[in-house]
Structure formats: structure tokens, C-alpha cells
Amino acid sequence: AQSVTQLDSHVSVSEGTPVLLRCNYSSSYSPSLFWYVQHPNKGLQLLLKYTSAATLVKGINGFEAEFKKSETSFHLTKPSAHMSDAAEYFCVVSEWDDKIIFGKGTRLHILP
Amino acid sequence: DTAVSQTPKYLVTQMGNDKSIKCEQNLGHDTMYWYKQDSKKFLKIMFSYNNKELIINETVPNRFSPKSPDKAHLNLHINSLELGDSAVYFCASTPSVNSPLHFGNGTRLTVT
């Protein structure tokens, strides 16, 4: 059975500095992996997805994620944080059995 | 045009009442989900339907009953509401498990 672990419940970075949100997964098969963002009192929006093509995936708003099978990781990065990036971020794994499992989320705080 | 729409957006009710939340998607997707997001922002899958058939039913109290009259609709009926049912409920759809989820904007349920 698949699972997702987001290693940090809260991350704080200063505006203009790099962002790293960590995600590890476990999956019996070749998973599909996603990152979603949820701004306060809003629904969820897809940031990027990995579906067994290139291991470095580019998403919206300057975010990227790298799939590392050997480390079972799918960490989300951004070179320079912006105040508007403050939100909740979810790492998601899905497999052939139609289950789509969310991590517990990481709250990103941007310090001025 | 709204892709996944949920109604109502807010629902305030008393313990013991029965209420329904409706979800409709106009994307032609075969698979629809209900997720519950608690106060800690943790998203937990509740149900999944594929083309009107139930395919995932997590450990949800049987007071919760999903109904899918056609593949564009997945409604959630909750009997005998309890305080612990207070949460934000998200409907989502996807054409396949390897594709991104499209979320509704959520229904904030408050049970008093």
C-alpha cells in the first residue's frame, strides 16, 4: 500500500531565499506523484505532477520537484520565495488501484 | 465555467440533523472523490466512485452515504450529524488515477 510522509509540518523562509519542502513516499508499483497548494480558505490547486517521464518536473509559479527513486523522495523546491507562496502544500501519491493519498501537509511561512 | 462545483459552500447545523452536500463536475471525468479536511488541514479520502460505482470506501462511519446518480454527480449525505463531523469537505474528479485531481472549492460544515 502506498503512503506519503511530509517531513516538516511547518517551514519558514525569508522572502527571496530558497524553499525546500520534503516528501517521501512508499509505493509498491510505479507511482504518480503530485504537489498541490492550498491558499487560506481556498480549494486545492495542482502545482506539478510526475508520471514516469522526466525526473525533474517543473510546475507553476517557479516550483520544481525532483523524483528520486533510490531515495523514494519527491521534494519540492523554489529558488526564491515570494510572499504569495505562503500556503499549505500537499504531496500526493497515486497508484493503479485508484487510491490517491495525501500527505499531512506542510505550512509554508514567508518572512519579510 | 466551473469545472467542479460543490453546494453549499457553508453549512451550519445542529447535532442530530441530516444534511447533504452536492457535487457536480462538467469535465467528463469518470472518477470522483470525497475528501474530508480536518482543522489540522489533514486531507483524508472518504469515498471514490468510478462511473457511478463505488470503488473506495474508507473507514468512514456508515452515517455517511455517498450517492452517484450519474458519473457527473457525487453527492454526500450525512445522517445524525455529530460535532466531530465539523470539517471542510472537498469533492474532486479525475479522468484517471495518473492524472491530476480537480477540486471543488469545498464545503465548510459546522455542527453545533
PDB file of C-alpha atoms in Angstrom:
ATOM      1  CA  ALA A   1       0.000   0.000   0.000  1.00  0.00           C
ATOM      2  CA  GLN A   2       1.192   3.446  -0.754  1.00  0.00           C
ATOM      3  CA  SER A   3       1.872   6.174   1.777  1.00  0.00           C
ATOM      4  CA  VAL A   4       3.231   9.688   1.839  1.00  0.00           C
ATOM      5  CA  THR A   5       5.286  11.396   4.515  1.00  0.00           C
ATOM      6  CA  GLN A   6       5.847  15.116   4.526  1.00  0.00           C
ATOM      7  CA  LEU A   7       8.765  15.544   6.828  1.00  0.00           C
ATOM      8  CA  ASP A   8       8.005  19.058   8.069  1.00  0.00           C
ATOM      9  CA  SER A   9       4.645  20.305   9.260  1.00  0.00           C
ATOM     10  CA  HIS A  10       5.886  23.931   9.149  1.00  0.00           C
ATOM     11  CA  VAL A  11       8.643  25.598   7.146  1.00  0.00           C
ATOM     12  CA  SER A  12       9.642  29.249   7.480  1.00  0.00           C
ATOM     13  CA  VAL A  13      11.866  31.032   4.989  1.00  0.00           C
ATOM     14  CA  SER A  14      12.678  34.642   4.303  1.00  0.00           C
ATOM     15  CA  GLU A  15      11.385  36.274   1.151  1.00  0.00           C
ATOM     16  CA  GLY A  16      13.898  35.850  -1.653  1.00  0.00           C
ATOM     17  CA  THR A  17      15.532  32.737  -0.184  1.00  0.00           C
ATOM     18  CA  PRO A  18      15.161  29.154  -1.458  1.00  0.00           C
ATOM     19  CA  VAL A  19      12.271  26.926  -0.477  1.00  0.00           C
ATOM     20  CA  LEU A  20      12.572  23.191   0.208  1.00  0.00           C
ATOM     21  CA  LEU A  21       9.520  21.128   1.167  1.00  0.00           C
ATOM     22  CA  ARG A  22      10.326  17.489   1.741  1.00  0.00           C
ATOM     23  CA  CYS A  23       8.251  14.491   0.763  1.00  0.00           C
ATOM     24  CA  ASN A  24       8.968  10.779   0.970  1.00  0.00           C
ATOM     25  CA  TYR A  25       6.666   8.126  -0.370  1.00  0.00           C
ATOM     26  CA  SER A  26       6.280   4.407  -0.330  1.00  0.00           C
ATOM     27  CA  SER A  27       4.688   2.577  -3.185  1.00  0.00           C
ATOM     28  CA  SER A  28       4.524  -0.993  -4.398  1.00  0.00           C
ATOM     29  CA  TYR A  29       4.487  -0.023  -8.041  1.00  0.00           C
ATOM     30  CA  SER A  30       5.498   2.920 -10.177  1.00  0.00           C
ATOM     31  CA  PRO A  31       3.576   5.747  -8.599  1.00  0.00           C
ATOM     32  CA  SER A  32       2.321   9.011  -9.908  1.00  0.00           C
ATOM     33  CA  LEU A  33       3.304  11.891  -7.659  1.00  0.00           C
ATOM     34  CA  PHE A  34       1.843  15.343  -7.321  1.00  0.00           C
ATOM     35  CA  TRP A  35       2.207  18.520  -5.343  1.00  0.00           C
ATOM     36  CA  TYR A  36      -0.842  20.648  -4.596  1.00  0.00           C
ATOM     37  CA  VAL A  37      -1.061  24.045  -2.968  1.00  0.00           C
ATOM     38  CA  GLN A  38      -3.885  25.366  -0.812  1.00  0.00           C
ATOM     39  CA  HIS A  39      -4.042  29.049  -0.012  1.00  0.00           C
ATOM     40  CA  PRO A  40      -6.001  30.090   3.083  1.00  0.00           C
ATOM     41  CA  ASN A  41      -9.719  29.390   2.782  1.00  0.00           C
ATOM     42  CA  LYS A  42      -9.295  28.207  -0.784  1.00  0.00           C
ATOM     43  CA  GLY A  43      -9.505  24.927  -2.655  1.00  0.00           C
ATOM     44  CA  LEU A  44      -6.510  22.927  -3.818  1.00  0.00           C
ATOM     45  CA  GLN A  45      -4.553  23.739  -6.943  1.00  0.00           C
ATOM     46  CA  LEU A  46      -2.143  21.478  -8.801  1.00  0.00           C
ATOM     47  CA  LEU A  47       1.459  22.704  -8.725  1.00  0.00           C
ATOM     48  CA  LEU A  48       3.107  19.909 -10.657  1.00  0.00           C
ATOM     49  CA  LYS A  49       2.998  16.185 -11.372  1.00  0.00           C
ATOM     50  CA  TYR A  50       5.378  13.319 -12.026  1.00  0.00           C
ATOM     51  CA  THR A  51       4.166  10.404 -14.116  1.00  0.00           C
ATOM     52  CA  SER A  52       7.333   8.446 -15.066  1.00  0.00           C
ATOM     53  CA  ALA A  53       8.670  10.885 -17.634  1.00  0.00           C
ATOM     54  CA  ALA A  54      11.496  13.301 -16.751  1.00  0.00           C
ATOM     55  CA  THR A  55      12.598  13.035 -13.138  1.00  0.00           C
ATOM     56  CA  LEU A  56      12.855  16.815 -12.763  1.00  0.00           C
ATOM     57  CA  VAL A  57       9.395  18.272 -13.032  1.00  0.00           C
ATOM     58  CA  LYS A  58       8.656  21.950 -13.494  1.00  0.00           C
ATOM     59  CA  GLY A  59       5.435  23.382 -12.193  1.00  0.00           C
ATOM     60  CA  ILE A  60       3.637  26.658 -11.905  1.00  0.00           C
ATOM     61  CA  ASN A  61       4.881  29.732 -10.052  1.00  0.00           C
ATOM     62  CA  GLY A  62       8.540  28.718 -10.350  1.00  0.00           C
ATOM     63  CA  PHE A  63       8.258  25.499  -8.353  1.00  0.00           C
ATOM     64  CA  GLU A  64      10.106  22.308  -9.257  1.00  0.00           C
ATOM     65  CA  ALA A  65      10.295  18.817  -7.856  1.00  0.00           C
ATOM     66  CA  GLU A  66      12.761  16.010  -8.424  1.00  0.00           C
ATOM     67  CA  PHE A  67      11.751  12.370  -8.355  1.00  0.00           C
ATOM     68  CA  LYS A  68      14.492  10.237  -6.786  1.00  0.00           C
ATOM     69  CA  LYS A  69      13.542   6.597  -6.867  1.00  0.00           C
ATOM     70  CA  SER A  70      16.581   5.461  -4.876  1.00  0.00           C
ATOM     71  CA  GLU A  71      15.620   7.792  -2.043  1.00  0.00           C
ATOM     72  CA  THR A  72      11.835   7.439  -2.561  1.00  0.00           C
ATOM     73  CA  SER A  73      11.651  11.205  -2.407  1.00  0.00           C
ATOM     74  CA  PHE A  74       9.819  13.908  -4.296  1.00  0.00           C
ATOM     75  CA  HIS A  75      10.950  17.163  -2.700  1.00  0.00           C
ATOM     76  CA  LEU A  76       9.507  20.493  -3.815  1.00  0.00           C
ATOM     77  CA  THR A  77      11.821  23.442  -4.366  1.00  0.00           C
ATOM     78  CA  LYS A  78      11.750  27.053  -5.468  1.00  0.00           C
ATOM     79  CA  PRO A  79      14.862  29.207  -5.884  1.00  0.00           C
ATOM     80  CA  SER A  80      13.393  32.383  -4.431  1.00  0.00           C
ATOM     81  CA  ALA A  81      10.363  32.599  -2.142  1.00  0.00           C
ATOM     82  CA  HIS A  82       7.688  35.217  -2.612  1.00  0.00           C
ATOM     83  CA  MET A  83       5.192  36.402  -0.052  1.00  0.00           C
ATOM     84  CA  SER A  84       2.380  34.972  -2.160  1.00  0.00           C
ATOM     85  CA  ASP A  85       3.859  31.475  -1.722  1.00  0.00           C
ATOM     86  CA  ALA A  86       2.629  31.353   1.871  1.00  0.00           C
ATOM     87  CA  ALA A  87       0.191  28.443   1.874  1.00  0.00           C
ATOM     88  CA  GLU A  88      -0.305  24.782   2.738  1.00  0.00           C
ATOM     89  CA  TYR A  89       1.436  22.316   0.434  1.00  0.00           C
ATOM     90  CA  PHE A  90       0.428  18.701  -0.052  1.00  0.00           C
ATOM     91  CA  CYS A  91       2.443  15.875  -1.540  1.00  0.00           C
ATOM     92  CA  VAL A  92       0.241  13.215  -3.125  1.00  0.00           C
ATOM     93  CA  VAL A  93       0.836   9.691  -4.398  1.00  0.00           C
ATOM     94  CA  SER A  94      -1.442   7.596  -6.538  1.00  0.00           C
ATOM     95  CA  GLU A  95      -1.325   4.071  -7.875  1.00  0.00           C
ATOM     96  CA  TRP A  96      -3.217   1.781 -10.169  1.00  0.00           C
ATOM     97  CA  ASP A  97      -5.840   0.940  -7.532  1.00  0.00           C
ATOM     98  CA  ASP A  98      -7.430   4.375  -7.764  1.00  0.00           C
ATOM     99  CA  LYS A  99      -6.335   5.408  -4.291  1.00  0.00           C
ATOM    100  CA  ILE A 100      -4.949   8.897  -4.153  1.00  0.00           C
ATOM    101  CA  ILE A 101      -3.240   9.506  -0.842  1.00  0.00           C
ATOM    102  CA  PHE A 102      -2.354  12.923   0.557  1.00  0.00           C
ATOM    103  CA  GLY A 103       0.491  13.743   2.882  1.00  0.00           C
ATOM    104  CA  LYS A 104      -0.370  15.646   6.044  1.00  0.00           C
ATOM    105  CA  GLY A 105       0.682  18.939   4.537  1.00  0.00           C
ATOM    106  CA  THR A 106       3.452  21.458   5.124  1.00  0.00           C
ATOM    107  CA  ARG A 107       2.592  25.008   6.059  1.00  0.00           C
ATOM    108  CA  LEU A 108       5.000  27.409   4.348  1.00  0.00           C
ATOM    109  CA  HIS A 109       5.556  30.733   6.089  1.00  0.00           C
ATOM    110  CA  ILE A 110       7.335  33.557   4.291  1.00  0.00           C
ATOM    111  CA  LEU A 111       9.135  36.070   6.475  1.00  0.00           C
ATOM    112  CA  PRO A 112       9.508  39.629   5.175  1.00  0.00           C
TER     113      PRO A 112
ATOM    114  CA  ASP B   1     -17.379  27.758 -16.304  1.00  0.00           C
ATOM    115  CA  THR B   2     -16.865  25.993 -13.002  1.00  0.00           C
ATOM    116  CA  ALA B   3     -15.325  22.580 -13.507  1.00  0.00           C
ATOM    117  CA  VAL B   4     -16.137  21.013 -10.136  1.00  0.00           C
ATOM    118  CA  SER B   5     -18.841  22.730  -8.150  1.00  0.00           C
ATOM    119  CA  GLN B   6     -19.999  21.973  -4.641  1.00  0.00           C
ATOM    120  CA  THR B   7     -23.039  23.260  -2.846  1.00  0.00           C
ATOM    121  CA  PRO B   8     -23.498  24.663  -0.335  1.00  0.00           C
ATOM    122  CA  LYS B   9     -20.255  26.497   0.388  1.00  0.00           C
ATOM    123  CA  TYR B  10     -21.104  26.797   4.079  1.00  0.00           C
ATOM    124  CA  LEU B  11     -23.365  24.582   6.138  1.00  0.00           C
ATOM    125  CA  VAL B  12     -24.163  25.223   9.782  1.00  0.00           C
ATOM    126  CA  THR B  13     -26.419  22.752  11.504  1.00  0.00           C
ATOM    127  CA  GLN B  14     -27.181  21.168  14.864  1.00  0.00           C
ATOM    128  CA  MET B  15     -26.198  17.782  16.162  1.00  0.00           C
ATOM    129  CA  GLY B  16     -28.523  15.020  15.140  1.00  0.00           C
ATOM    130  CA  ASN B  17     -29.639  16.615  11.898  1.00  0.00           C
ATOM    131  CA  ASP B  18     -29.320  15.054   8.455  1.00  0.00           C
ATOM    132  CA  LYS B  19     -27.694  17.063   5.672  1.00  0.00           C
ATOM    133  CA  SER B  20     -26.483  16.637   2.114  1.00  0.00           C
ATOM    134  CA  ILE B  21     -23.662  18.151   0.104  1.00  0.00           C
ATOM    135  CA  LYS B  22     -23.858  18.119  -3.653  1.00  0.00           C
ATOM    136  CA  CYS B  23     -21.048  17.870  -6.162  1.00  0.00           C
ATOM    137  CA  GLU B  24     -21.122  18.158  -9.912  1.00  0.00           C
ATOM    138  CA  GLN B  25     -18.327  18.108 -12.481  1.00  0.00           C
ATOM    139  CA  ASN B  26     -18.595  19.126 -16.110  1.00  0.00           C
ATOM    140  CA  LEU B  27     -15.217  17.741 -17.149  1.00  0.00           C
ATOM    141  CA  GLY B  28     -16.423  14.368 -18.349  1.00  0.00           C
ATOM    142  CA  HIS B  29     -14.268  12.593 -15.753  1.00  0.00           C
ATOM    143  CA  ASP B  30     -15.089   9.028 -14.797  1.00  0.00           C
ATOM    144  CA  THR B  31     -13.793   9.123 -11.229  1.00  0.00           C
ATOM    145  CA  MET B  32     -14.975  11.312  -8.389  1.00  0.00           C
ATOM    146  CA  TYR B  33     -13.898  11.541  -4.754  1.00  0.00           C
ATOM    147  CA  TRP B  34     -14.929  12.939  -1.425  1.00  0.00           C
ATOM    148  CA  TYR B  35     -12.212  14.118   0.942  1.00  0.00           C
ATOM    149  CA  LYS B  36     -12.519  15.411   4.489  1.00  0.00           C
ATOM    150  CA  GLN B  37     -10.127  18.109   5.691  1.00  0.00           C
ATOM    151  CA  ASP B  38      -9.943  18.493   9.443  1.00  0.00           C
ATOM    152  CA  SER B  39      -8.884  21.506  11.486  1.00  0.00           C
ATOM    153  CA  LYS B  40      -5.233  20.476  11.165  1.00  0.00           C
ATOM    154  CA  LYS B  41      -5.559  20.593   7.370  1.00  0.00           C
ATOM    155  CA  PHE B  42      -5.156  16.831   7.051  1.00  0.00           C
ATOM    156  CA  LEU B  43      -6.956  15.552   3.938  1.00  0.00           C
ATOM    157  CA  LYS B  44      -8.413  12.090   4.209  1.00  0.00           C
ATOM    158  CA  ILE B  45     -10.078  10.196   1.414  1.00  0.00           C
ATOM    159  CA  MET B  46     -13.598   9.090   2.216  1.00  0.00           C
ATOM    160  CA  PHE B  47     -15.095   7.657  -0.951  1.00  0.00           C
ATOM    161  CA  SER B  48     -14.355   7.198  -4.598  1.00  0.00           C
ATOM    162  CA  TYR B  49     -16.736   6.423  -7.423  1.00  0.00           C
ATOM    163  CA  ASN B  50     -15.857   5.362 -10.926  1.00  0.00           C
ATOM    164  CA  ASN B  51     -18.629   5.778 -13.452  1.00  0.00           C
ATOM    165  CA  LYS B  52     -21.325   5.598 -10.760  1.00  0.00           C
ATOM    166  CA  GLU B  53     -19.821   2.589  -8.996  1.00  0.00           C
ATOM    167  CA  LEU B  54     -18.294   2.735  -5.545  1.00  0.00           C
ATOM    168  CA  ILE B  55     -14.637   1.698  -5.705  1.00  0.00           C
ATOM    169  CA  ILE B  56     -13.183   3.076  -2.482  1.00  0.00           C
ATOM    170  CA  ASN B  57     -14.901   3.225   0.849  1.00  0.00           C
ATOM    171  CA  GLU B  58     -12.502   4.094   3.622  1.00  0.00           C
ATOM    172  CA  THR B  59     -13.262   3.587   7.286  1.00  0.00           C
ATOM    173  CA  VAL B  60     -15.971   6.169   7.384  1.00  0.00           C
ATOM    174  CA  PRO B  61     -18.981   5.853   9.739  1.00  0.00           C
ATOM    175  CA  ASN B  62     -21.999   4.470   7.973  1.00  0.00           C
ATOM    176  CA  ARG B  63     -23.806   7.715   8.788  1.00  0.00           C
ATOM    177  CA  PHE B  64     -22.054   8.943   5.649  1.00  0.00           C
ATOM    178  CA  SER B  65     -23.616   7.706   2.449  1.00  0.00           C
ATOM    179  CA  PRO B  66     -22.447   8.763  -0.999  1.00  0.00           C
ATOM    180  CA  LYS B  67     -24.805   8.700  -3.926  1.00  0.00           C
ATOM    181  CA  SER B  68     -23.909   8.944  -7.579  1.00  0.00           C
ATOM    182  CA  PRO B  69     -26.974   9.317  -9.816  1.00  0.00           C
ATOM    183  CA  ASP B  70     -24.707   9.659 -12.864  1.00  0.00           C
ATOM    184  CA  LYS B  71     -20.994   9.958 -13.448  1.00  0.00           C
ATOM    185  CA  ALA B  72     -21.102  13.759 -13.317  1.00  0.00           C
ATOM    186  CA  HIS B  73     -22.554  13.861  -9.812  1.00  0.00           C
ATOM    187  CA  LEU B  74     -21.405  12.552  -6.454  1.00  0.00           C
ATOM    188  CA  ASN B  75     -23.462  13.682  -3.501  1.00  0.00           C
ATOM    189  CA  LEU B  76     -22.699  13.104   0.152  1.00  0.00           C
ATOM    190  CA  HIS B  77     -25.473  12.531   2.653  1.00  0.00           C
ATOM    191  CA  ILE B  78     -24.741  12.599   6.358  1.00  0.00           C
ATOM    192  CA  ASN B  79     -27.194  11.293   8.953  1.00  0.00           C
ATOM    193  CA  SER B  80     -27.281  12.126  12.651  1.00  0.00           C
ATOM    194  CA  LEU B  81     -24.567  14.740  12.472  1.00  0.00           C
ATOM    195  CA  GLU B  82     -22.011  14.844  15.282  1.00  0.00           C
ATOM    196  CA  LEU B  83     -19.663  17.561  16.498  1.00  0.00           C
ATOM    197  CA  GLY B  84     -16.688  15.648  15.086  1.00  0.00           C
ATOM    198  CA  ASP B  85     -18.141  15.883  11.600  1.00  0.00           C
ATOM    199  CA  SER B  86     -17.251  19.578  11.519  1.00  0.00           C
ATOM    200  CA  ALA B  87     -14.689  19.946   8.755  1.00  0.00           C
ATOM    201  CA  VAL B  88     -14.246  21.101   5.208  1.00  0.00           C
ATOM    202  CA  TYR B  89     -15.410  18.533   2.675  1.00  0.00           C
ATOM    203  CA  PHE B  90     -13.859  18.560  -0.781  1.00  0.00           C
ATOM    204  CA  CYS B  91     -15.183  16.916  -3.878  1.00  0.00           C
ATOM    205  CA  ALA B  92     -12.707  16.105  -6.639  1.00  0.00           C
ATOM    206  CA  SER B  93     -12.663  14.405 -10.010  1.00  0.00           C
ATOM    207  CA  THR B  94     -10.069  12.959 -12.326  1.00  0.00           C
ATOM    208  CA  PRO B  95     -10.077  11.129 -15.663  1.00  0.00           C
ATOM    209  CA  SER B  96      -7.637   8.557 -14.314  1.00  0.00           C
ATOM    210  CA  VAL B  97      -5.556   7.883 -11.229  1.00  0.00           C
ATOM    211  CA  ASN B  98      -2.424   9.110 -13.006  1.00  0.00           C
ATOM    212  CA  SER B  99      -3.995  12.444 -13.824  1.00  0.00           C
ATOM    213  CA  PRO B 100      -4.330  15.426 -11.519  1.00  0.00           C
ATOM    214  CA  LEU B 101      -7.346  15.896  -9.333  1.00  0.00           C
ATOM    215  CA  HIS B 102      -9.684  18.784  -9.996  1.00  0.00           C
ATOM    216  CA  PHE B 103     -11.111  20.065  -6.748  1.00  0.00           C
ATOM    217  CA  GLY B 104     -14.239  21.871  -5.843  1.00  0.00           C
ATOM    218  CA  ASN B 105     -13.912  24.861  -3.545  1.00  0.00           C
ATOM    219  CA  GLY B 106     -15.013  22.916  -0.518  1.00  0.00           C
ATOM    220  CA  THR B 107     -17.993  22.894   1.821  1.00  0.00           C
ATOM    221  CA  ARG B 108     -17.338  24.074   5.350  1.00  0.00           C
ATOM    222  CA  LEU B 109     -19.594  22.077   7.641  1.00  0.00           C
ATOM    223  CA  THR B 110     -20.063  23.309  11.197  1.00  0.00           C
ATOM    224  CA  VAL B 111     -22.028  21.173  13.615  1.00  0.00           C
ATOM    225  CA  THR B 112     -23.144  22.904  16.811  1.00  0.00           C
TER     226      THR B 112
END
